[in-house]
Tab-separated table of C-alpha atoms in Angstrom:
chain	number	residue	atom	x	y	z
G	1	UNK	CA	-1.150	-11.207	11.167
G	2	UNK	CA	-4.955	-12.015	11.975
G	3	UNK	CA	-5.495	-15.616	10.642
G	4	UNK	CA	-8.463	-14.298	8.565
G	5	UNK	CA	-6.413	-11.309	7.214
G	6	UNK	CA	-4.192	-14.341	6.092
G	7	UNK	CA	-6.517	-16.292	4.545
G	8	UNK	CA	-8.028	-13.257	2.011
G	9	UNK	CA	-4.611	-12.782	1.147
G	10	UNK	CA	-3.692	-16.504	0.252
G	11	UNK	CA	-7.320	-16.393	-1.927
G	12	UNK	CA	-6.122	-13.255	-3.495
G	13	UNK	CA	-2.620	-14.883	-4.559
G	14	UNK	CA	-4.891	-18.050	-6.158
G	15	UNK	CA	-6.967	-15.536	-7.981
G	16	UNK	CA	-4.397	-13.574	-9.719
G	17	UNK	CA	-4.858	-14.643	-13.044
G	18	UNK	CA	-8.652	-13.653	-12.715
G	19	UNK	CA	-8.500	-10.607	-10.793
G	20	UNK	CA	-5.630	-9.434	-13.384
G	21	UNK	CA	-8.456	-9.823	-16.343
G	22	UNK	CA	-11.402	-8.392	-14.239
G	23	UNK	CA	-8.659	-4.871	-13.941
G	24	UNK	CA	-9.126	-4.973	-17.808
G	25	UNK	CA	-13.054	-4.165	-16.882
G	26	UNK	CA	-12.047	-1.545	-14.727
G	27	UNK	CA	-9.816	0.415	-17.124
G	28	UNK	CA	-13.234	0.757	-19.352
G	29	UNK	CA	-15.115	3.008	-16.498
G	30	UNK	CA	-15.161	6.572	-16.833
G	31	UNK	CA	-12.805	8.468	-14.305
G	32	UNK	CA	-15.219	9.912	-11.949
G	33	UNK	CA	-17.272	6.585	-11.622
G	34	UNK	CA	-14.447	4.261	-11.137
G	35	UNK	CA	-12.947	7.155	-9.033
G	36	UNK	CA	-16.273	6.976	-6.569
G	37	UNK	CA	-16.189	3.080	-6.799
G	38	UNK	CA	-13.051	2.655	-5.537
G	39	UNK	CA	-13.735	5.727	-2.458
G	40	UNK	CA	-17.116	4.296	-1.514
G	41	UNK	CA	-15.660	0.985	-0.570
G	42	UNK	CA	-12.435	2.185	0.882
G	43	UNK	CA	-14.196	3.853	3.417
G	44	UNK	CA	-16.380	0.680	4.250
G	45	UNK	CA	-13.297	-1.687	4.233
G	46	UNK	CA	-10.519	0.875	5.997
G	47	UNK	CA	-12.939	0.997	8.605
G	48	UNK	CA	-12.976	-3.057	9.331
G	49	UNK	CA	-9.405	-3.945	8.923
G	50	UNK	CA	-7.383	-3.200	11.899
G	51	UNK	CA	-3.969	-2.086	10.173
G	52	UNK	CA	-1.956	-2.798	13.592
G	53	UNK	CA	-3.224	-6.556	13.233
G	54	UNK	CA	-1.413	-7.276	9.939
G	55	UNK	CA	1.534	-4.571	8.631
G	56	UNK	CA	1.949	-6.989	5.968
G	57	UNK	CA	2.613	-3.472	3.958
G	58	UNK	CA	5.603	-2.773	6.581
G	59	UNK	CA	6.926	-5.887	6.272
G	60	UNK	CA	6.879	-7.305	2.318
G	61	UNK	CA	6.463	-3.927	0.357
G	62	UNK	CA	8.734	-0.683	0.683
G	63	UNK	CA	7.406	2.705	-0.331
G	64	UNK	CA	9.107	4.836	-2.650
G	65	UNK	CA	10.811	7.243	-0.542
G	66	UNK	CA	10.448	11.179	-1.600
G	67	UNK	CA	12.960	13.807	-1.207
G	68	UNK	CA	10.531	15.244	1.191
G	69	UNK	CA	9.970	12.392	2.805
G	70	UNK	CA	14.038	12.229	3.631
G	71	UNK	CA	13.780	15.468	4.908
G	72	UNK	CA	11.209	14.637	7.041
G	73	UNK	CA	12.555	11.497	8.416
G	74	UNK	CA	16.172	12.233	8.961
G	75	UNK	CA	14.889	15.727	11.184
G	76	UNK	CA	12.837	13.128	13.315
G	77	UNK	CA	15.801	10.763	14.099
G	78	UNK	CA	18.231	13.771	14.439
G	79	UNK	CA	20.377	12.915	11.323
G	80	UNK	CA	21.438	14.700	8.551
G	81	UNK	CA	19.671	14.160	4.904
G	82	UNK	CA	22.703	12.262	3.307
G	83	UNK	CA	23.467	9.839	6.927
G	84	UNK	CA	19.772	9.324	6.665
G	85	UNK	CA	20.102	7.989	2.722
G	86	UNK	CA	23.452	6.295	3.455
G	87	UNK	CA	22.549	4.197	6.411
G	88	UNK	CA	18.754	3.412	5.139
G	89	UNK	CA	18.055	3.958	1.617
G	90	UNK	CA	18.871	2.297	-2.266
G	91	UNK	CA	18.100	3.079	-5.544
G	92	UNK	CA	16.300	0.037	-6.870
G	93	UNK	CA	16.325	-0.325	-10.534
G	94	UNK	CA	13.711	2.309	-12.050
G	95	UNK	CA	15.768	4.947	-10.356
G	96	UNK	CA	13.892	5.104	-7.217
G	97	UNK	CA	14.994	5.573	-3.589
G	98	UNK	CA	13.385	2.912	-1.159
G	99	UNK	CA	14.465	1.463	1.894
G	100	UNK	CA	17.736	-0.446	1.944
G	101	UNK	CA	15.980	-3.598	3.587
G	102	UNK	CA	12.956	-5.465	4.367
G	103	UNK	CA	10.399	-5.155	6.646
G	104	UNK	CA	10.920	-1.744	7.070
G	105	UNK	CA	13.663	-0.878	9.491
G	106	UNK	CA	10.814	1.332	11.744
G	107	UNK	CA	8.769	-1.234	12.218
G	108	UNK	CA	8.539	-2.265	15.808
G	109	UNK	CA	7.973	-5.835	16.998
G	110	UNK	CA	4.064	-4.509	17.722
G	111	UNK	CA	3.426	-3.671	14.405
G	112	UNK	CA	3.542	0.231	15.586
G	113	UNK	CA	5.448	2.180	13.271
G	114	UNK	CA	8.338	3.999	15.163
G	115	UNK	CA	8.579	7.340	13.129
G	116	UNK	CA	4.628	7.128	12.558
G	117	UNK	CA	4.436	11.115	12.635
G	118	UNK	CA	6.776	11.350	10.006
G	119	UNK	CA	6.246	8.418	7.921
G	120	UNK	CA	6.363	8.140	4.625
G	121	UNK	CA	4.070	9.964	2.270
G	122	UNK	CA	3.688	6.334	0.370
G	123	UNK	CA	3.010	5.078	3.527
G	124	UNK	CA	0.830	7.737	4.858
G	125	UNK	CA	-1.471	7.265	1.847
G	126	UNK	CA	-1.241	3.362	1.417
G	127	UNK	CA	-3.312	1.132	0.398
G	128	UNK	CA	-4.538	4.284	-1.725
G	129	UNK	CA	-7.610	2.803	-2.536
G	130	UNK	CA	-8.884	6.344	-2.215
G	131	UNK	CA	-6.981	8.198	-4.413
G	132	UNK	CA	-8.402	10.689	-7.721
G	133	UNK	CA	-7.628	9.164	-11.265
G	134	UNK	CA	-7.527	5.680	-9.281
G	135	UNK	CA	-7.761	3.865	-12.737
G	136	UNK	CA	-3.696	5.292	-12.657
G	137	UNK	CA	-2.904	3.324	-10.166
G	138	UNK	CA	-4.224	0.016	-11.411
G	139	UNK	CA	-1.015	-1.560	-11.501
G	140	UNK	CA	0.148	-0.973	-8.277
G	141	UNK	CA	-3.625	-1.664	-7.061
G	142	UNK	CA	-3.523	-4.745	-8.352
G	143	UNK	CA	-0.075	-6.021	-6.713
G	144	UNK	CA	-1.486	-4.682	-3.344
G	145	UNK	CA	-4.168	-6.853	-4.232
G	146	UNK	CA	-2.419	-9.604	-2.651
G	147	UNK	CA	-0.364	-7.902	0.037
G	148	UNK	CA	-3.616	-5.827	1.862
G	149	UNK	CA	-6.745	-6.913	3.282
G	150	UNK	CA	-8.192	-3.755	2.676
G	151	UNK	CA	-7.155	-4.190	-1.336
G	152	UNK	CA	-8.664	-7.303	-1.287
G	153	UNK	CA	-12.203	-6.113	0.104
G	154	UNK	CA	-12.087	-3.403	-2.142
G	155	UNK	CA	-11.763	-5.771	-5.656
G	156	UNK	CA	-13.615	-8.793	-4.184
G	157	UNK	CA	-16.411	-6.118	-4.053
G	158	UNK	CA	-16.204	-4.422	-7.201
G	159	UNK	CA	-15.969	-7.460	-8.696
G	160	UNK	CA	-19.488	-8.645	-7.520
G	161	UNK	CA	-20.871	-4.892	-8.611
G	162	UNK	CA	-19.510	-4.761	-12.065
G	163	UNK	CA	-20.582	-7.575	-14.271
């Protein structure tokens, strides 16, 4: 990981407590605004971070892994649905399938993602910074807060726009 990609993330871990209050702001904001907030500087940060120089996604935070997603993934390694589950997924503890270990086992040692075609749709869509009804995923926004650069550019600048 980039040294400076490093260093937001260690600021963003000593701001918790802080960021976690300024989220209470953001709940407040209508839909569409916070919606347009959130898009607006998604596409500005995406554009700066170079994904391939950190993977700190790939390597501390699985996806939730979708039926279709399976599907997809065990077709691309030539495996069947259930050998794909048995030799690389778990149900964690809200009932959800993710990946049986940590960093993700198609991860290679480049940071390039091995079964990139058919990744993930978590993955696909991560840090989802851009999504509709963002204010949704304010949770998960906020624990990504400390785990991607582009998260962090994202809230760092919000939090200098709204009072």
């Amino acid at each position: 990981m980039r040294d400076s990609y490093k260093q937001m993330l260690d600021r963003a871990s000593a701001k918790t407590q802080e960021t976690s209050k300024f989220f209470k702001k953001l709940k407040k904001i209508k839909t569409a605004e916070l919606d347009n907030l959130f898009l607006e500087r998604h596409i500005r940060y995406s554009s700066e971070i170079d994904c391939l120089d950190c993977a700190n996604c790939c390597r501390g935070t699985g996806p939730l892994i979708k039926e279709r997603d399976i599907k997809r993934l065990s077709k691309s390694l030539s495996m069947k649905p259930g050998e794909f589950t048995d030799t690389y997924l778990q149900v964690d503890e809200e009932g959800d399938m993710i990946f049986r270990e940590m960093p993700c086992p198609f991860i290679a040692g480049n940071n390039y993602c091995i079964v990139y075609e058919d990744r993930p749709t978590a993955c696909r869509e991560y840090p989802h910074t851009d999504r509709q009804k963002i204010a949704k995923y304010l949770g998960p926004t906020l624990k990504n807060y400390s785990i991607c650069p582009i998260v962090y550019l994202v809230i760092e600048d919000l939090k200098k726009t709204i009072p």
